[in-house]
Amino acid sequence: MSLFSATGLVKSFHSLRATDNVDISVNANEVHALIGPNGAGKSTLVNLISGLLPVDAGLITLDGQDITRLKAHERVHAGLSRCFQVTNLFKEISVIDNLRLAIQAHEGNNFKVFGVRNHEAALNEKARALGAKVGIEGESVLNSMAGSLPHGAQRQLDIALALAANPKVLLLDEPMAGMGPDESARVVELIKGLRQHMAILLIEHDMEAVFQLADRISVLVYGKVITSGTVDQIRNDPKVQEVYLGSETVAHG
């Protein structure tokens, strides 16, 4: 049984059917990648899954629970965390304060950057441990402004904020966007480690990263999943080569 599944999802905007009877699932400790050209409907699908848009039809379940009608924050509490295409950081405060706020939000505490000493010590310890999960550590880094971090490190921090909720399923929306090869390689290694603890639904244009990470790949075109399969199956699928990847990319990417 899949840890996460979306079945028969439909979403229309006036006469445009942006999501057309989409089925997608993710198993525990699996990376399922969703790829497709611009305008394929990936953003709409991700917003349906994360609760930012209501579905017109279909069913979404997480660990056996029907979450189709839950609000976005309720889905987080149920175990579904999302990293957005644009990082969701408080750039004008320190890295460690970003981590502290994420932990407080999950634990239901007040949003206090400064507080009682005994609480502060425990919170700081949790924040450092959370940062270390994604390779964000060291006092100079933790005390720097989040907005001053390199792009790749900001993405790592953004993933850490999503991990504060201890998700069962992590939804990563183009985590490699705007990165150079070295930054992408670090995030690929980070995702490889995270998959040991959760299921991951990955939306990504970087096909080299997708081929390194994915157990399964689904291809979305004009709101429909045209095929799903393993990396080798997708590489060699003529439909995928024609509509999205290009034969040279599939063969050698």
Coordinates of C-alpha atoms in Angstrom, one line a residue:
M1 CA 0.0 0.0 0.0
S2 CA 1.3 3.5 -0.9
L3 CA 2.1 5.9 1.9
F4 CA 0.7 8.7 -0.2
S5 CA -1.7 8.5 -3.1
A6 CA -3.7 10.9 -5.3
T7 CA -6.4 9.2 -7.4
G8 CA -8.5 10.7 -10.2
L9 CA -7.6 14.3 -9.4
V10 CA -9.4 16.9 -11.5
K11 CA -9.1 20.7 -11.5
S12 CA -10.5 23.0 -14.1
F13 CA -10.2 26.8 -14.6
H14 CA -13.2 27.8 -16.6
S15 CA -12.9 25.7 -19.8
L16 CA -9.3 24.7 -19.2
R17 CA -8.8 21.3 -17.5
A18 CA -5.5 21.9 -15.8
T19 CA -5.5 18.5 -14.0
D20 CA -7.2 15.7 -15.9
N21 CA -7.9 12.6 -13.9
V22 CA -4.3 12.3 -12.5
D23 CA -3.2 9.3 -10.4
I24 CA 0.1 9.5 -8.6
S25 CA 1.5 7.6 -5.5
V26 CA 4.6 7.5 -3.4
N27 CA 5.8 4.5 -1.3
A28 CA 7.7 4.7 1.9
N29 CA 11.4 5.5 1.4
E30 CA 10.8 6.1 -2.3
V31 CA 11.5 9.1 -4.5
H32 CA 8.8 9.5 -7.2
A33 CA 9.7 12.3 -9.6
L34 CA 7.1 14.2 -11.6
I35 CA 8.4 15.8 -14.8
G36 CA 6.9 17.6 -17.7
P37 CA 7.2 20.6 -20.0
N38 CA 6.3 24.1 -18.9
G39 CA 2.5 24.5 -18.9
A40 CA 2.0 20.8 -18.2
G41 CA 0.0 21.4 -15.1
K42 CA 2.7 20.5 -12.5
S43 CA 2.2 23.6 -10.4
T44 CA -1.6 23.1 -10.3
L45 CA -1.1 19.4 -9.3
V46 CA 1.3 20.3 -6.5
N47 CA -1.1 22.9 -5.2
L48 CA -3.9 20.4 -5.1
I49 CA -1.7 17.9 -3.3
S50 CA -0.5 20.4 -0.7
G51 CA -3.9 21.9 -0.1
L52 CA -3.4 25.4 -1.6
L53 CA -6.1 24.6 -4.2
P54 CA -9.3 22.6 -3.7
V55 CA -9.9 19.6 -6.0
D56 CA -12.9 19.4 -8.3
A57 CA -12.9 15.7 -8.1
G58 CA -10.6 12.9 -6.8
L59 CA -9.2 11.5 -3.6
I60 CA -5.9 12.2 -1.7
T61 CA -4.8 9.9 1.1
L62 CA -1.8 10.0 3.4
D63 CA -0.9 6.9 5.4
G64 CA -4.5 5.7 5.0
Q65 CA -6.1 9.0 6.0
D66 CA -8.3 10.9 3.6
I67 CA -6.8 14.4 3.4
T68 CA -8.7 15.6 0.3
R69 CA -10.6 18.3 2.1
L70 CA -8.0 19.2 4.7
K71 CA -6.5 22.7 4.7
A72 CA -2.8 23.2 3.9
H73 CA -1.7 23.5 7.5
E74 CA -3.8 20.5 8.5
R75 CA -2.0 18.4 5.8
V76 CA 1.3 19.5 7.4
H77 CA 0.1 18.2 10.8
A78 CA -1.0 15.0 9.1
G79 CA 2.5 14.5 7.8
L80 CA 2.8 16.2 4.4
S81 CA 5.4 19.0 4.1
R82 CA 6.2 21.1 1.1
C83 CA 9.2 23.1 -0.1
F84 CA 8.2 25.7 -2.6
Q85 CA 9.9 26.6 -5.9
V86 CA 10.8 30.0 -4.3
T87 CA 12.4 29.6 -0.9
N88 CA 10.1 30.3 2.1
L89 CA 12.7 31.9 4.4
F90 CA 12.7 34.9 6.7
K91 CA 15.7 36.5 5.1
E92 CA 16.2 39.4 7.4
I93 CA 16.7 37.2 10.5
S94 CA 19.4 34.7 11.3
V95 CA 19.6 31.2 10.1
I96 CA 19.2 29.8 13.6
D97 CA 16.1 32.0 14.3
N98 CA 14.5 30.6 11.1
L99 CA 15.1 27.1 12.5
R100 CA 13.8 28.1 15.9
L101 CA 10.6 29.6 14.5
A102 CA 9.9 26.5 12.3
I103 CA 10.3 24.3 15.4
Q104 CA 8.0 26.5 17.5
A105 CA 5.4 26.6 14.8
H106 CA 5.3 22.8 14.7
E107 CA 5.2 22.4 18.4
G108 CA 2.4 25.0 18.7
N109 CA 4.5 27.5 20.8
N110 CA 4.3 31.2 20.6
F111 CA 6.5 32.8 17.9
K112 CA 9.3 34.0 20.2
V113 CA 12.7 34.7 19.0
F114 CA 13.8 35.6 22.5
G115 CA 12.4 34.0 25.7
V116 CA 13.0 32.3 28.9
R117 CA 16.5 30.9 29.3
N118 CA 15.7 27.3 30.0
H119 CA 13.4 27.1 27.1
E120 CA 15.9 28.9 24.9
A121 CA 18.6 26.3 25.6
A122 CA 16.4 23.4 24.6
L123 CA 15.1 25.3 21.5
N124 CA 18.6 26.2 20.4
E125 CA 19.7 22.5 20.7
K126 CA 16.8 21.4 18.6
A127 CA 17.5 24.2 16.0
R128 CA 21.2 23.1 15.7
A129 CA 20.2 19.5 15.3
L130 CA 17.6 20.4 12.6
G131 CA 20.2 22.5 10.7
A132 CA 22.7 19.6 10.9
K133 CA 20.3 17.3 9.2
V134 CA 20.7 19.3 6.0
G135 CA 24.3 20.3 6.4
I136 CA 23.6 23.8 7.8
E137 CA 25.9 24.0 10.9
G138 CA 28.7 26.0 12.5
E139 CA 28.1 29.1 14.6
S140 CA 29.2 31.5 11.8
V141 CA 26.6 30.1 9.5
L142 CA 23.8 29.7 12.1
N143 CA 24.3 33.3 13.2
S144 CA 24.4 34.8 9.7
M145 CA 21.3 36.4 8.1
A146 CA 19.4 33.8 6.1
G147 CA 19.3 36.1 3.1
S148 CA 23.1 36.2 3.0
L149 CA 23.5 32.5 2.4
P150 CA 24.4 31.3 -1.1
H151 CA 21.4 30.1 -3.1
G152 CA 22.2 26.4 -2.6
A153 CA 22.5 26.9 1.2
Q154 CA 19.2 28.8 1.3
R155 CA 17.5 25.8 -0.4
Q156 CA 19.1 23.5 2.2
L157 CA 17.7 25.7 4.9
D158 CA 14.3 25.8 3.3
I159 CA 14.3 22.0 3.3
A160 CA 15.2 22.1 7.0
L161 CA 12.2 24.3 7.8
A162 CA 10.0 21.7 6.1
L163 CA 11.6 18.9 8.1
A164 CA 10.7 20.7 11.4
A165 CA 7.2 19.1 11.0
N166 CA 8.7 15.6 11.0
P167 CA 6.9 14.7 7.7
K168 CA 6.0 11.3 6.4
V169 CA 6.0 12.7 2.9
L170 CA 8.1 15.6 1.6
L171 CA 7.0 17.4 -1.5
L172 CA 10.0 19.1 -3.2
D173 CA 9.1 21.7 -5.9
E174 CA 12.1 22.2 -8.2
P175 CA 14.7 22.2 -5.4
M176 CA 17.6 22.5 -7.9
A177 CA 16.2 25.5 -9.7
G178 CA 18.8 28.2 -10.3
M179 CA 21.7 26.1 -9.0
G180 CA 25.1 25.4 -10.4
P181 CA 26.5 21.9 -10.7
D182 CA 28.2 21.9 -7.3
E183 CA 25.1 23.2 -5.4
S184 CA 22.9 20.7 -7.3
A185 CA 25.2 17.8 -6.3
R186 CA 25.0 18.8 -2.6
V187 CA 21.2 18.8 -2.7
V188 CA 21.1 15.5 -4.6
E189 CA 23.2 13.9 -1.8
L190 CA 20.9 15.6 0.8
I191 CA 17.8 14.1 -0.8
K192 CA 19.5 10.7 -1.0
G193 CA 19.9 10.8 2.8
L194 CA 16.3 12.1 3.5
R195 CA 14.7 9.2 1.6
Q196 CA 15.9 6.8 4.3
H197 CA 13.4 8.5 6.6
M198 CA 10.4 9.5 4.4
A199 CA 8.7 9.3 1.1
I200 CA 9.6 12.1 -1.4
L201 CA 7.6 13.5 -4.3
L202 CA 10.1 15.4 -6.5
I203 CA 9.1 17.9 -9.1
E204 CA 12.2 18.8 -11.0
H205 CA 13.5 20.0 -14.4
D206 CA 17.1 18.9 -13.8
M207 CA 17.0 15.6 -15.5
E208 CA 20.5 14.5 -14.4
A209 CA 19.3 15.0 -10.8
V210 CA 16.0 13.1 -11.5
F211 CA 17.8 10.2 -13.0
Q212 CA 20.1 10.0 -10.0
L213 CA 17.3 10.1 -7.4
A214 CA 14.1 8.7 -8.8
D215 CA 12.8 5.2 -8.2
R216 CA 9.8 6.0 -10.4
I217 CA 9.1 8.9 -12.8
S218 CA 5.7 10.1 -14.0
V219 CA 5.4 12.4 -17.0
L220 CA 2.7 15.1 -17.0
V221 CA 1.7 16.7 -20.3
Y222 CA -1.4 19.0 -20.7
G223 CA -2.7 17.9 -17.3
K224 CA -2.5 14.2 -17.9
V225 CA 0.1 11.6 -16.8
I226 CA 1.1 10.1 -20.1
T227 CA 3.3 7.4 -18.6
S228 CA 5.0 6.3 -15.4
G229 CA 7.9 3.9 -14.9
T230 CA 11.5 3.4 -13.8
V231 CA 14.4 5.6 -15.0
D232 CA 15.3 3.2 -17.7
Q233 CA 11.7 2.9 -18.9
I234 CA 11.3 6.6 -19.1
R235 CA 14.6 7.1 -20.8
N236 CA 13.6 4.7 -23.5
D237 CA 9.9 5.6 -23.9
P238 CA 9.4 7.1 -27.4
K239 CA 6.4 9.2 -26.2
V240 CA 8.6 10.8 -23.6
Q241 CA 11.4 11.4 -26.0
E242 CA 9.0 13.1 -28.4
V243 CA 7.0 15.4 -26.1
Y244 CA 9.5 16.3 -23.4
L245 CA 13.0 15.0 -23.1
G246 CA 14.5 14.7 -26.6
S247 CA 16.1 11.5 -27.6
E248 CA 19.7 12.7 -27.0
T249 CA 18.8 13.9 -23.4
V250 CA 17.2 10.6 -22.6
A251 CA 19.9 8.5 -24.0
H252 CA 22.8 10.4 -22.5
G253 CA 21.4 12.7 -19.8

